């Protein structure tokens, strides 16, 4: 009986350590927002789905063409730019 109780305790302890590990985040964006076209001066608000209480980081590949702040994309000039949103706490999680 002692061996079974010890085994259960070790399994519970392992579960607690795994559950207390780094939080898992998920990030998704609507298909309709993955490719957008704007005219100079237009704005588009993009609201991604994010879990885990993550902090979002927005970035434009060319701010002279399109700027972004807190999910609000502004078409600055004619051209093409890639807007990237990532999770600050997990830099490799991007959309």
Coordinates of C-alpha atoms in Angstrom, one line a residue:
X1 CA 0.0 0.0 0.0
X2 CA 2.8 2.4 0.8
X3 CA 4.3 2.0 -2.7
X4 CA 0.9 2.8 -4.4
X5 CA 0.5 5.9 -2.3
X6 CA 4.1 7.1 -3.0
X7 CA 3.5 6.5 -6.7
X8 CA 0.3 8.5 -6.7
X9 CA 2.0 11.3 -4.7
X10 CA 4.9 11.4 -7.3
X11 CA 2.4 11.6 -10.1
X12 CA 0.4 14.4 -8.5
X13 CA 3.6 16.3 -7.8
X14 CA 4.7 15.9 -11.4
X15 CA 1.3 17.1 -12.6
X16 CA 1.6 20.2 -10.4
X17 CA 5.0 21.1 -11.8
X18 CA 3.8 20.6 -15.4
X19 CA 0.6 22.6 -14.7
X20 CA 2.8 25.4 -13.2
X21 CA 5.0 25.6 -16.2
X22 CA 5.0 28.5 -18.7
X23 CA 1.6 29.5 -19.9
X24 CA 0.5 28.4 -23.3
X25 CA -0.7 31.1 -25.7
X26 CA -2.7 30.9 -28.9
X27 CA -3.1 33.6 -31.5
X28 CA -5.4 33.5 -34.5
X29 CA -6.8 36.0 -37.0
X30 CA -9.9 35.9 -39.2
X31 CA -9.3 34.7 -42.7
X32 CA -11.0 37.9 -44.0
X33 CA -8.3 40.0 -42.2
X34 CA -5.3 38.0 -43.6
X35 CA -5.2 40.0 -46.9
X36 CA -6.7 43.4 -47.0
X37 CA -6.6 46.3 -49.5
X38 CA -6.9 49.9 -48.4
X39 CA -6.8 53.2 -50.1
X40 CA -4.4 55.9 -48.8
X41 CA -5.9 57.4 -45.6
X42 CA -8.1 54.4 -44.9
X43 CA -8.0 52.5 -41.6
X44 CA -8.8 48.9 -40.8
X45 CA -9.2 47.6 -37.2
X46 CA -8.0 44.0 -36.8
X47 CA -8.9 42.1 -33.7
X48 CA -7.1 38.8 -33.3
X49 CA -8.2 36.0 -31.1
X50 CA -5.7 35.6 -28.3
X51 CA -5.6 33.4 -25.2
X52 CA -3.6 33.2 -22.1
X53 CA -3.6 36.9 -21.2
X54 CA -0.9 37.6 -23.8
X55 CA 0.5 41.0 -24.7
X56 CA 0.3 41.7 -28.4
X57 CA 3.1 43.4 -30.4
X58 CA 2.2 44.9 -33.8
X59 CA 4.7 45.7 -36.5
X60 CA 4.7 46.9 -40.1
X61 CA 7.3 45.8 -42.6
X62 CA 7.1 49.3 -44.2
X63 CA 5.7 52.1 -42.0
X64 CA 5.9 54.5 -44.9
X65 CA 3.3 52.4 -46.7
X66 CA 1.1 51.1 -43.7
X67 CA 1.4 51.9 -40.1
X68 CA -0.1 49.9 -37.2
X69 CA -0.9 50.6 -33.6
X70 CA -2.9 48.4 -31.3
X71 CA -4.5 46.6 -34.3
X72 CA -5.4 49.8 -36.1
X73 CA -3.8 49.7 -39.6
X74 CA -3.5 53.0 -41.5
X75 CA -2.7 53.1 -45.2
X76 CA -0.1 55.8 -45.5
X77 CA 0.9 55.6 -49.1
X78 CA 0.4 53.4 -52.2
X79 CA 2.4 50.1 -52.0
X80 CA 2.5 46.9 -50.1
X81 CA 3.4 46.1 -46.5
X82 CA 3.1 43.1 -44.2
X83 CA 1.5 43.7 -40.8
X84 CA 2.7 41.2 -38.2
X85 CA 1.1 40.6 -34.8
X86 CA 3.0 38.5 -32.2
X87 CA 2.8 37.5 -28.6
X88 CA 5.3 39.4 -26.5
X89 CA 5.7 36.6 -24.0
X90 CA 6.3 34.0 -26.9
X91 CA 8.1 35.8 -29.7
X92 CA 7.9 32.8 -32.1
X93 CA 4.0 32.9 -32.0
X94 CA 3.1 35.2 -34.9
X95 CA 0.3 35.8 -37.4

